[in-house]
mmCIF file of C-alpha atoms and ligand atoms in Angstrom:
data_model
loop_
_atom_site.group_PDB
_atom_site.id
_atom_site.type_symbol
_atom_site.label_atom_id
_atom_site.label_comp_id
_atom_site.label_asym_id
_atom_site.label_seq_id
_atom_site.Cartn_x
_atom_site.Cartn_y
_atom_site.Cartn_z
ATOM 1 C CA MET A 1 -125.012 -120.142 257.485
ATOM 2 C CA LEU A 2 -122.964 -117.332 255.953
ATOM 3 C CA ALA A 3 -124.397 -113.807 256.242
ATOM 4 C CA LYS A 4 -126.889 -114.644 258.941
ATOM 5 C CA THR A 5 -126.741 -110.922 259.675
ATOM 6 C CA PRO A 6 -125.510 -108.132 257.358
ATOM 7 C CA PRO A 7 -121.765 -108.552 256.724
ATOM 8 C CA MET A 8 -119.458 -105.973 258.340
ATOM 9 C CA GLY A 9 -115.936 -104.999 257.401
ATOM 10 C CA PHE A 10 -113.712 -102.643 255.482
ATOM 11 C CA ASN A 11 -113.128 -102.304 251.726
ATOM 12 C CA THR A 12 -110.184 -100.496 250.109
ATOM 13 C CA TRP A 13 -112.011 -98.917 247.142
ATOM 14 C CA ASN A 14 -113.648 -95.712 248.391
ATOM 15 C CA THR A 15 -110.481 -94.187 249.724
ATOM 16 C CA PHE A 16 -107.605 -95.973 248.017
ATOM 17 C CA GLY A 17 -108.844 -97.056 244.577
ATOM 18 C CA SER A 18 -105.918 -98.614 242.707
ATOM 19 C CA GLN A 19 -103.381 -97.263 245.248
ATOM 20 C CA ILE A 20 -103.231 -100.458 247.291
ATOM 21 C CA SER A 21 -100.292 -102.473 248.600
ATOM 22 C CA ASP A 22 -99.459 -105.145 251.119
ATOM 23 C CA LYS A 23 -98.209 -102.436 253.486
ATOM 24 C CA LEU A 24 -101.594 -100.688 253.370
ATOM 25 C CA VAL A 25 -103.566 -103.898 253.827
ATOM 26 C CA MET A 26 -101.415 -105.005 256.738
ATOM 27 C CA GLU A 27 -101.779 -101.619 258.429
ATOM 28 C CA CYS A 28 -105.553 -101.814 257.997
ATOM 29 C CA ALA A 29 -105.605 -105.331 259.448
ATOM 30 C CA ASP A 30 -103.660 -104.121 262.494
ATOM 31 C CA VAL A 31 -106.035 -101.194 262.963
ATOM 32 C CA MET A 32 -109.144 -103.360 262.694
ATOM 33 C CA LYS A 33 -107.851 -105.617 265.407
ATOM 34 C CA ASP A 34 -106.183 -103.093 267.703
ATOM 35 C CA SER A 35 -108.670 -100.203 267.569
ATOM 36 C CA GLY A 36 -111.694 -102.265 268.565
ATOM 37 C CA LEU A 37 -113.396 -102.352 265.154
ATOM 38 C CA LEU A 38 -113.198 -106.135 265.129
ATOM 39 C CA ASP A 39 -114.669 -106.275 268.633
ATOM 40 C CA VAL A 40 -117.881 -104.593 267.468
ATOM 41 C CA GLY A 41 -118.199 -106.817 264.385
ATOM 42 C CA TYR A 42 -116.088 -105.482 261.490
ATOM 43 C CA ARG A 43 -114.583 -108.800 260.446
ATOM 44 C CA TYR A 44 -114.030 -108.727 256.677
ATOM 45 C CA LEU A 45 -111.010 -106.930 255.253
ATOM 46 C CA VAL A 46 -111.657 -106.705 251.509
ATOM 47 C CA ILE A 47 -109.185 -105.767 248.781
ATOM 48 C CA ASP A 48 -111.162 -104.279 245.898
ATOM 49 C CA ASP A 49 -110.130 -103.912 242.231
ATOM 50 C CA CYS A 50 -106.573 -103.471 240.834
ATOM 51 C CA TRP A 51 -104.781 -106.069 242.970
ATOM 52 C CA SER A 52 -103.555 -108.380 240.183
ATOM 53 C CA GLU A 53 -101.100 -108.414 237.315
ATOM 54 C CA LYS A 54 -102.550 -107.087 234.061
ATOM 55 C CA LEU A 55 -102.450 -110.562 232.500
ATOM 56 C CA ARG A 56 -103.029 -114.107 233.724
ATOM 57 C CA ASP A 57 -100.155 -116.557 234.069
ATOM 58 C CA PRO A 58 -99.629 -117.694 230.448
ATOM 59 C CA GLU A 59 -99.197 -121.355 231.402
ATOM 60 C CA THR A 60 -101.593 -121.994 234.268
ATOM 61 C CA HIS A 61 -104.075 -119.253 233.263
ATOM 62 C CA ARG A 62 -104.354 -118.392 236.948
ATOM 63 C CA LEU A 63 -104.727 -114.875 238.288
ATOM 64 C CA VAL A 64 -101.478 -113.541 239.717
ATOM 65 C CA ALA A 65 -101.156 -110.945 242.471
ATOM 66 C CA SER A 66 -99.401 -107.762 241.352
ATOM 67 C CA HIS A 67 -95.647 -108.270 241.848
ATOM 68 C CA GLU A 68 -95.272 -104.619 242.653
ATOM 69 C CA LYS A 69 -98.176 -104.171 245.095
ATOM 70 C CA PHE A 70 -98.206 -107.611 246.711
ATOM 71 C CA PRO A 71 -94.678 -109.008 246.198
ATOM 72 C CA ARG A 72 -95.197 -111.750 248.815
ATOM 73 C CA GLY A 73 -98.402 -112.927 247.145
ATOM 74 C CA MET A 74 -101.971 -113.185 248.399
ATOM 75 C CA ARG A 75 -101.549 -116.256 250.583
ATOM 76 C CA PHE A 76 -99.153 -114.217 252.702
ATOM 77 C CA ILE A 77 -101.703 -111.401 253.039
ATOM 78 C CA ALA A 78 -104.511 -113.821 253.852
ATOM 79 C CA ASP A 79 -102.412 -115.409 256.594
ATOM 80 C CA TYR A 80 -101.584 -112.004 258.026
ATOM 81 C CA VAL A 81 -105.263 -111.049 258.062
ATOM 82 C CA HIS A 82 -106.333 -114.384 259.589
ATOM 83 C CA GLU A 83 -103.678 -114.165 262.304
ATOM 84 C CA ARG A 84 -105.437 -111.016 263.496
ATOM 85 C CA GLY A 85 -108.763 -112.822 263.792
ATOM 86 C CA LEU A 86 -110.153 -111.208 260.637
ATOM 87 C CA LEU A 87 -111.548 -112.661 257.429
ATOM 88 C CA PHE A 88 -110.036 -111.931 254.044
ATOM 89 C CA GLY A 89 -111.873 -110.641 250.972
ATOM 90 C CA ILE A 90 -110.874 -110.115 247.367
ATOM 91 C CA TYR A 91 -112.485 -108.834 244.162
ATOM 92 C CA SER A 92 -113.170 -110.089 240.668
ATOM 93 C CA CYS A 93 -115.653 -109.538 237.863
ATOM 94 C CA ASP A 94 -118.038 -111.545 235.669
ATOM 95 C CA GLY A 95 -116.637 -109.919 232.505
ATOM 96 C CA VAL A 96 -113.401 -110.438 230.590
ATOM 97 C CA ARG A 97 -111.817 -107.508 232.457
ATOM 98 C CA THR A 98 -112.553 -105.904 235.816
ATOM 99 C CA CYS A 99 -113.918 -102.367 235.966
ATOM 100 C CA GLY A 100 -110.336 -101.149 236.470
ATOM 101 C CA ASP A 101 -109.138 -103.156 233.409
ATOM 102 C CA TYR A 102 -107.495 -106.146 235.072
ATOM 103 C CA PRO A 103 -108.295 -109.753 234.108
ATOM 104 C CA GLY A 104 -111.905 -110.711 234.904
ATOM 105 C CA SER A 105 -113.192 -114.176 235.740
ATOM 106 C CA PHE A 106 -115.371 -114.686 232.659
ATOM 107 C CA ASP A 107 -114.881 -118.279 231.482
ATOM 108 C CA HIS A 108 -112.363 -118.868 234.306
ATOM 109 C CA GLU A 109 -114.839 -119.015 237.190
ATOM 110 C CA PHE A 110 -113.989 -122.453 238.570
ATOM 111 C CA LEU A 111 -110.241 -121.927 238.236
ATOM 112 C CA ASP A 112 -110.395 -118.523 239.919
ATOM 113 C CA ALA A 113 -112.620 -119.732 242.744
ATOM 114 C CA GLN A 114 -110.139 -122.555 243.306
ATOM 115 C CA THR A 115 -107.238 -120.090 243.349
ATOM 116 C CA PHE A 116 -109.059 -117.863 245.843
ATOM 117 C CA ALA A 117 -109.824 -120.838 248.078
ATOM 118 C CA GLU A 118 -106.173 -121.928 247.992
ATOM 119 C CA TRP A 119 -105.123 -118.430 249.018
ATOM 120 C CA GLY A 120 -107.506 -118.508 251.993
ATOM 121 C CA VAL A 121 -110.092 -116.066 250.669
ATOM 122 C CA ASP A 122 -113.319 -115.794 252.726
ATOM 123 C CA PHE A 123 -115.228 -113.165 250.711
ATOM 124 C CA LEU A 124 -115.504 -112.401 246.999
ATOM 125 C CA LYS A 125 -116.884 -109.134 245.659
ATOM 126 C CA TYR A 126 -117.985 -109.885 242.094
ATOM 127 C CA ASP A 127 -118.432 -106.965 239.717
ATOM 128 C CA ASN A 128 -120.147 -106.608 236.343
ATOM 129 C CA CYS A 129 -117.898 -104.708 233.862
ATOM 130 C CA TYR A 130 -116.727 -105.951 230.411
ATOM 131 C CA ARG A 131 -119.405 -108.660 230.337
ATOM 132 C CA PRO A 132 -119.896 -109.951 226.793
ATOM 133 C CA GLY A 133 -123.309 -108.860 225.519
ATOM 134 C CA SER A 134 -124.055 -112.446 224.591
ATOM 135 C CA ALA A 135 -123.583 -113.621 228.195
ATOM 136 C CA ASP A 136 -126.546 -113.551 230.569
ATOM 137 C CA GLN A 137 -125.608 -112.011 233.914
ATOM 138 C CA LYS A 138 -128.060 -114.201 235.826
ATOM 139 C CA MET A 139 -126.222 -117.240 234.535
ATOM 140 C CA LEU A 140 -122.795 -115.701 235.204
ATOM 141 C CA TYR A 141 -123.611 -114.904 238.839
ATOM 142 C CA ALA A 142 -125.003 -118.411 239.303
ATOM 143 C CA ARG A 143 -121.860 -119.822 237.702
ATOM 144 C CA MET A 144 -119.608 -118.047 240.173
ATOM 145 C CA GLY A 145 -121.987 -119.040 242.969
ATOM 146 C CA MET A 146 -121.492 -122.654 241.901
ATOM 147 C CA ALA A 147 -117.729 -122.261 241.516
ATOM 148 C CA LEU A 148 -117.356 -120.852 245.030
ATOM 149 C CA ARG A 149 -119.348 -123.708 246.520
ATOM 150 C CA ALA A 150 -117.364 -126.241 244.503
ATOM 151 C CA THR A 151 -114.239 -125.188 246.426
ATOM 152 C CA GLY A 152 -115.712 -126.545 249.647
ATOM 153 C CA ARG A 153 -114.576 -123.375 251.444
ATOM 154 C CA ASP A 154 -116.994 -120.918 253.062
ATOM 155 C CA ILE A 155 -116.626 -117.899 250.795
ATOM 156 C CA LEU A 156 -119.118 -115.086 251.200
ATOM 157 C CA PHE A 157 -120.396 -114.085 247.742
ATOM 158 C CA SER A 158 -120.860 -110.329 247.378
ATOM 159 C CA ALA A 159 -122.572 -109.726 244.028
ATOM 160 C CA CYS A 160 -122.085 -106.279 242.504
ATOM 161 C CA ASN A 161 -124.319 -105.851 239.451
ATOM 162 C CA TRP A 162 -125.625 -102.437 240.589
ATOM 163 C CA GLY A 163 -129.259 -103.586 240.664
ATOM 164 C CA GLN A 164 -129.371 -104.301 236.930
ATOM 165 C CA GLU A 165 -132.250 -106.433 235.628
ATOM 166 C CA GLU A 166 -134.102 -105.894 238.912
ATOM 167 C CA SER A 167 -131.517 -107.990 240.723
ATOM 168 C CA TRP A 168 -133.545 -108.018 243.962
ATOM 169 C CA ARG A 169 -135.924 -110.431 242.193
ATOM 170 C CA TRP A 170 -133.338 -113.081 241.322
ATOM 171 C CA ILE A 171 -129.875 -112.573 242.744
ATOM 172 C CA ARG A 172 -130.563 -114.415 245.986
ATOM 173 C CA SER A 173 -131.052 -117.562 243.899
ATOM 174 C CA THR A 174 -127.454 -117.380 242.585
ATOM 175 C CA GLY A 175 -126.008 -118.049 246.026
ATOM 176 C CA ALA A 176 -125.166 -114.363 246.626
ATOM 177 C CA HIS A 177 -124.956 -113.324 250.285
ATOM 178 C CA MET A 178 -125.222 -109.617 249.580
ATOM 179 C CA TYR A 179 -125.970 -107.696 246.417
ATOM 180 C CA ARG A 180 -125.213 -104.150 245.355
ATOM 181 C CA SER A 181 -128.514 -102.633 244.329
ATOM 182 C CA THR A 182 -127.330 -99.296 242.923
ATOM 183 C CA GLY A 183 -124.502 -97.566 241.087
ATOM 184 C CA ASP A 184 -121.472 -96.373 243.013
ATOM 185 C CA ILE A 185 -121.696 -94.194 246.083
ATOM 186 C CA PHE A 186 -119.872 -90.868 246.283
ATOM 187 C CA ASP A 187 -119.036 -88.881 249.357
ATOM 188 C CA ASN A 188 -121.811 -86.306 249.270
ATOM 189 C CA ALA A 189 -125.317 -86.015 250.690
ATOM 190 C CA GLU A 190 -127.163 -86.402 247.354
ATOM 191 C CA SER A 191 -125.401 -89.691 246.680
ATOM 192 C CA TYR A 192 -126.301 -91.582 249.854
ATOM 193 C CA ARG A 193 -129.819 -90.137 249.868
ATOM 194 C CA GLY A 194 -130.364 -91.177 246.248
ATOM 195 C CA ILE A 195 -129.280 -94.724 247.098
ATOM 196 C CA VAL A 196 -131.610 -94.838 250.089
ATOM 197 C CA ARG A 197 -134.591 -93.466 248.190
ATOM 198 C CA SER A 198 -134.096 -95.916 245.331
ATOM 199 C CA GLN A 199 -134.265 -98.909 247.690
ATOM 200 C CA THR A 200 -137.212 -98.134 249.968
ATOM 201 C CA GLY A 201 -139.506 -100.295 247.816
ATOM 202 C CA HIS A 202 -137.120 -103.266 247.554
ATOM 203 C CA LEU A 203 -136.220 -104.024 251.128
ATOM 204 C CA CYS A 204 -138.475 -107.050 251.536
ATOM 205 C CA ALA A 205 -136.017 -108.948 249.307
ATOM 206 C CA SER A 206 -133.271 -108.437 251.886
ATOM 207 C CA ALA A 207 -133.149 -111.129 254.563
ATOM 208 C CA PRO A 208 -130.810 -113.470 256.467
ATOM 209 C CA GLY A 209 -128.546 -115.197 253.953
ATOM 210 C CA CYS A 210 -128.659 -112.380 251.363
ATOM 211 C CA PHE A 211 -128.738 -108.648 252.071
ATOM 212 C CA ASN A 212 -129.318 -105.533 249.992
ATOM 213 C CA ASP A 213 -125.907 -103.822 249.861
ATOM 214 C CA LEU A 214 -126.265 -100.026 249.724
ATOM 215 C CA ASP A 215 -122.508 -99.796 248.936
ATOM 216 C CA MET A 216 -119.467 -99.124 251.044
ATOM 217 C CA LEU A 217 -119.998 -96.351 253.575
ATOM 218 C CA THR A 218 -118.427 -92.978 252.916
ATOM 219 C CA VAL A 219 -118.772 -92.213 256.639
ATOM 220 C CA GLY A 220 -115.594 -90.504 257.870
ATOM 221 C CA MET A 221 -114.106 -89.752 254.427
ATOM 222 C CA PHE A 222 -114.642 -85.969 254.653
ATOM 223 C CA GLY A 223 -113.961 -85.613 250.943
ATOM 224 C CA LYS A 224 -110.684 -87.551 250.921
ATOM 225 C CA GLY A 225 -110.021 -90.466 248.603
ATOM 226 C CA LEU A 226 -111.191 -91.811 245.292
ATOM 227 C CA VAL A 227 -114.941 -91.246 245.692
ATOM 228 C CA GLY A 228 -114.376 -88.244 247.947
ATOM 229 C CA THR A 229 -116.080 -85.497 245.896
ATOM 230 C CA THR A 230 -117.308 -82.746 248.240
ATOM 231 C CA GLY A 231 -117.455 -84.724 251.471
ATOM 232 C CA CYS A 232 -120.221 -84.752 254.040
ATOM 233 C CA THR A 233 -120.802 -83.153 257.429
ATOM 234 C CA GLY A 234 -120.871 -85.095 260.685
ATOM 235 C CA ALA A 235 -124.680 -84.841 260.602
ATOM 236 C CA ASP A 236 -124.770 -86.480 257.179
ATOM 237 C CA TYR A 237 -122.499 -89.280 258.308
ATOM 238 C CA ARG A 238 -124.778 -89.876 261.299
ATOM 239 C CA SER A 239 -127.732 -90.073 258.930
ATOM 240 C CA GLN A 240 -125.972 -92.291 256.414
ATOM 241 C CA PHE A 241 -124.782 -94.784 259.010
ATOM 242 C CA SER A 242 -128.179 -94.837 260.752
ATOM 243 C CA LEU A 243 -130.051 -95.369 257.478
ATOM 244 C CA TRP A 244 -127.806 -98.321 256.607
ATOM 245 C CA CYS A 245 -128.651 -99.720 260.056
ATOM 246 C CA MET A 246 -132.404 -99.142 259.685
ATOM 247 C CA PHE A 247 -132.240 -100.894 256.277
ATOM 248 C CA SER A 248 -130.200 -103.912 257.527
ATOM 249 C CA ALA A 249 -127.495 -103.090 254.978
ATOM 250 C CA PRO A 250 -123.969 -104.519 255.112
ATOM 251 C CA LEU A 251 -121.657 -102.160 257.015
ATOM 252 C CA MET A 252 -118.520 -101.991 254.914
ATOM 253 C CA LEU A 253 -116.340 -99.083 255.971
ATOM 254 C CA GLY A 254 -114.755 -97.111 253.153
ATOM 255 C CA CYS A 255 -112.853 -94.345 254.939
ATOM 256 C CA ASP A 256 -109.163 -94.451 255.861
ATOM 257 C CA ILE A 257 -109.595 -96.505 259.005
ATOM 258 C CA ARG A 258 -106.009 -95.727 260.014
ATOM 259 C CA ASN A 259 -107.037 -92.103 260.643
ATOM 260 C CA ILE A 260 -110.547 -91.903 262.055
ATOM 261 C CA ASN A 261 -111.574 -88.898 264.126
ATOM 262 C CA PRO A 262 -113.073 -89.616 267.564
ATOM 263 C CA SER A 263 -116.665 -88.657 266.724
ATOM 264 C CA ILE A 264 -116.659 -90.890 263.633
ATOM 265 C CA TYR A 265 -115.111 -93.687 265.637
ATOM 266 C CA ALA A 266 -117.883 -93.328 268.247
ATOM 267 C CA LEU A 267 -120.501 -93.441 265.474
ATOM 268 C CA ILE A 268 -119.233 -96.540 263.669
ATOM 269 C CA THR A 269 -118.712 -98.422 266.922
ATOM 270 C CA ASN A 270 -122.058 -97.394 268.465
ATOM 271 C CA ARG A 271 -123.305 -100.744 269.752
ATOM 272 C CA ALA A 272 -126.943 -99.664 269.966
ATOM 273 C CA LEU A 273 -126.953 -98.689 266.292
ATOM 274 C CA ILE A 274 -125.017 -101.765 265.208
ATOM 275 C CA ALA A 275 -127.546 -103.914 267.076
ATOM 276 C CA ILE A 276 -130.308 -102.369 264.937
ATOM 277 C CA ASP A 277 -128.377 -103.249 261.784
ATOM 278 C CA GLN A 278 -127.486 -106.731 262.987
ATOM 279 C CA ASP A 279 -130.940 -107.607 264.311
ATOM 280 C CA GLU A 280 -131.351 -111.240 263.398
ATOM 281 C CA GLU A 281 -134.915 -110.853 262.116
ATOM 282 C CA ALA A 282 -133.641 -108.309 259.548
ATOM 283 C CA ARG A 283 -137.072 -106.822 258.918
ATOM 284 C CA PRO A 284 -137.400 -103.870 256.571
ATOM 285 C CA PRO A 285 -138.761 -100.751 258.270
ATOM 286 C CA ILE A 286 -142.276 -99.409 257.889
ATOM 287 C CA PHE A 287 -142.181 -95.952 256.329
ATOM 288 C CA LEU A 288 -144.264 -93.508 258.341
ATOM 289 C CA GLY A 289 -144.806 -90.667 255.961
ATOM 290 C CA GLY A 290 -142.036 -88.151 255.771
ATOM 291 C CA GLY A 291 -141.870 -86.058 252.620
ATOM 292 C CA GLU A 292 -139.549 -85.121 249.781
ATOM 293 C CA ASP A 293 -136.881 -84.110 252.212
ATOM 294 C CA SER A 294 -137.377 -86.427 255.166
ATOM 295 C CA ILE A 295 -137.708 -90.089 256.054
ATOM 296 C CA VAL A 296 -139.455 -91.387 259.164
ATOM 297 C CA CYS A 297 -139.414 -95.133 259.673
ATOM 298 C CA LEU A 298 -139.925 -97.800 262.314
ATOM 299 C CA LYS A 299 -138.273 -101.209 262.308
ATOM 300 C CA PHE A 300 -139.517 -104.242 264.233
ATOM 301 C CA LEU A 301 -136.639 -105.897 266.105
ATOM 302 C CA LYS A 302 -136.365 -109.268 267.790
ATOM 303 C CA GLY A 303 -137.662 -109.707 271.299
ATOM 304 C CA GLY A 304 -140.496 -107.207 270.932
ATOM 305 C CA ALA A 305 -138.243 -104.179 270.498
ATOM 306 C CA TYR A 306 -138.365 -101.488 267.800
ATOM 307 C CA ALA A 307 -136.121 -98.863 266.249
ATOM 308 C CA LEU A 308 -137.504 -95.475 265.273
ATOM 309 C CA GLY A 309 -135.558 -93.200 262.903
ATOM 310 C CA LEU A 310 -136.358 -89.627 261.838
ATOM 311 C CA PHE A 311 -134.155 -88.164 259.098
ATOM 312 C CA ASN A 312 -134.159 -84.524 258.024
ATOM 313 C CA PHE A 313 -132.796 -84.183 254.474
ATOM 314 C CA GLY A 314 -133.678 -80.486 254.371
ATOM 315 C CA GLU A 315 -131.460 -77.434 254.697
ATOM 316 C CA GLU A 316 -133.319 -76.113 257.777
ATOM 317 C CA ASP A 317 -133.719 -77.527 261.264
ATOM 318 C CA ARG A 318 -137.314 -78.661 261.716
ATOM 319 C CA GLU A 319 -139.825 -80.744 263.607
ATOM 320 C CA LEU A 320 -140.448 -84.250 262.320
ATOM 321 C CA HIS A 321 -143.082 -86.590 263.634
ATOM 322 C CA ALA A 322 -144.056 -90.241 263.640
ATOM 323 C CA LEU A 323 -147.739 -91.188 263.857
ATOM 324 C CA PHE A 324 -147.763 -94.575 265.574
ATOM 325 C CA GLU A 325 -151.091 -95.412 263.918
ATOM 326 C CA ASP A 326 -149.128 -95.787 260.652
ATOM 327 C CA ALA A 327 -147.050 -98.545 262.243
ATOM 328 C CA GLY A 328 -150.094 -100.422 263.569
ATOM 329 C CA LEU A 329 -150.210 -98.839 267.018
ATOM 330 C CA PRO A 330 -153.435 -96.882 267.566
ATOM 331 C CA PHE A 331 -154.042 -94.740 270.645
ATOM 332 C CA ALA A 332 -157.041 -96.909 271.557
ATOM 333 C CA SER A 333 -154.733 -99.885 272.136
ATOM 334 C CA GLY A 334 -153.598 -98.276 275.373
ATOM 335 C CA TYR A 335 -149.984 -98.828 274.387
ATOM 336 C CA GLY A 336 -147.302 -96.274 273.776
ATOM 337 C CA LEU A 337 -143.624 -96.446 272.953
ATOM 338 C CA ARG A 338 -140.862 -95.783 275.443
ATOM 339 C CA LEU A 339 -137.906 -94.306 273.587
ATOM 340 C CA ARG A 340 -134.201 -94.439 274.285
ATOM 341 C CA ASP A 341 -131.879 -92.217 272.232
ATOM 342 C CA VAL A 342 -129.217 -94.454 270.670
ATOM 343 C CA PHE A 343 -126.651 -91.647 270.539
ATOM 344 C CA THR A 344 -126.923 -90.381 274.121
ATOM 345 C CA GLY A 345 -128.347 -93.482 275.798
ATOM 346 C CA GLU A 346 -130.974 -91.201 277.376
ATOM 347 C CA ASP A 347 -134.516 -92.387 278.134
ATOM 348 C CA VAL A 348 -136.613 -89.677 276.484
ATOM 349 C CA GLY A 349 -139.941 -90.880 277.839
ATOM 350 C CA ARG A 350 -143.116 -92.709 276.888
ATOM 351 C CA TYR A 351 -145.205 -91.470 273.974
ATOM 352 C CA SER A 352 -148.610 -92.567 272.776
ATOM 353 C CA GLU A 353 -150.285 -91.836 269.437
ATOM 354 C CA TYR A 354 -147.351 -89.815 268.080
ATOM 355 C CA PHE A 355 -143.855 -88.552 268.664
ATOM 356 C CA ARG A 356 -142.505 -85.209 267.510
ATOM 357 C CA VAL A 357 -138.939 -83.980 267.721
ATOM 358 C CA LYS A 358 -136.740 -81.221 266.350
ATOM 359 C CA VAL A 359 -134.121 -82.576 263.965
ATOM 360 C CA PRO A 360 -131.259 -80.345 262.736
ATOM 361 C CA ALA A 361 -130.673 -79.991 258.963
ATOM 362 C CA HIS A 362 -129.109 -83.129 257.403
ATOM 363 C CA ASP A 363 -129.234 -84.848 260.788
ATOM 364 C CA CYS A 364 -131.310 -87.606 262.337
ATOM 365 C CA ARG A 365 -132.756 -88.888 265.575
ATOM 366 C CA VAL A 366 -132.739 -92.612 266.236
ATOM 367 C CA TYR A 367 -134.335 -94.409 269.168
ATOM 368 C CA ARG A 368 -134.631 -97.911 270.434
ATOM 369 C CA ALA A 369 -138.247 -98.388 271.501
ATOM 370 C CA ALA A 370 -140.364 -100.733 273.579
ATOM 371 C CA LEU A 371 -144.136 -101.061 273.947
ATOM 372 C CA GLU A 372 -145.470 -99.792 277.246
ATOM 373 C CA LYS A 373 -149.021 -99.788 278.565
ATOM 374 C CA ALA A 374 -150.383 -96.538 279.998
HETATM 375 C C1 GLA B 401 -117.325 -100.772 240.209
HETATM 376 C C2 GLA B 401 -117.913 -101.094 241.582
HETATM 377 C C3 GLA B 401 -117.131 -100.342 242.655
HETATM 378 C C4 GLA B 401 -115.664 -100.736 242.588
HETATM 379 C C5 GLA B 401 -115.117 -100.464 241.194
HETATM 380 C C6 GLA B 401 -113.717 -101.034 241.003
HETATM 381 O O1 GLA B 401 -117.524 -99.441 239.863
HETATM 382 O O2 GLA B 401 -119.260 -100.747 241.629
HETATM 383 O O3 GLA B 401 -117.649 -100.606 243.930
HETATM 384 O O4 GLA B 401 -115.521 -102.083 242.930
HETATM 385 O O5 GLA B 401 -115.933 -101.062 240.187
HETATM 386 O O6 GLA B 401 -113.204 -100.779 239.740
#
């Protein structure tokens, strides 16, 4: 089964936009392998939009890799990526052009899927720009889902229709393995919080085989790159990454992975957090109150474990609390939760009925928890 757990990897768009080349992709492949990112699960290296020539080959009608950016062609890149133990992803669109105005796959789905398979592609991000108004997007996503399967190659299908037409209700049926549920992320606190808030009611549709994609992470961008805008603080990146993990979202890195600072590297390779994201039961969390400017949630994990996250979206440090009653654990049961901080590894004790902790502005606290009798 593809996408048994949320896909993990790196995508070129957030930082590099159209400024991509074989040199860049090869450097990123080397970094993923050599820095340990692959070891913790980041397997897919995905080239986003703007990789092709502006027109199809006039005779074969096939897509052609940009002669300038990828002079040795895509098969060469795919081989390079595979030799490093990684999987290779590419991008296309259900419309006549991609969002960046390159040829789209509309009416060429089976040919393009075949071309991708011949190149050794393992992942297709499939966007939604320049779609003729007369064409139904549900049908177009199903058509590409069919075309990918017709190749006989395992190609992970990453649908990107930004949640249009309540995609969480139908996109799983098109063969998609992950689906963008919102518009594009930008590297600021309002952006990732807006995405998170918009999806809290839709997470039951996300499950093994097809996951709600909250977009590529801006973690570690610090304002650099195409979607850089103002940048975030380290606290915000901790919150963003942890929320993606609590929501079982795909973890697609979007920063310049060739230049990651040590604290960001520690965050994105934190095995305790990644285990929460990759939990094979992929249950959505229970929301335990919180207010306009906070989220408190508890996620059931396999093997009787739990994850508890408290997120302070406010501008002041403050106390947040979780009432265990709201997650089905009353005081009268005699059980409490033993909590281990996922960032420090510290056992912070056993709590019954409720847990209260000070959380700095924009920051979060995340614990792995286990039931424990008094
Ligand atoms: C859309 C997608 C982005 C990115 C760009 C490329 O905006 O949502 O993630 O792929 O297109 O042009």
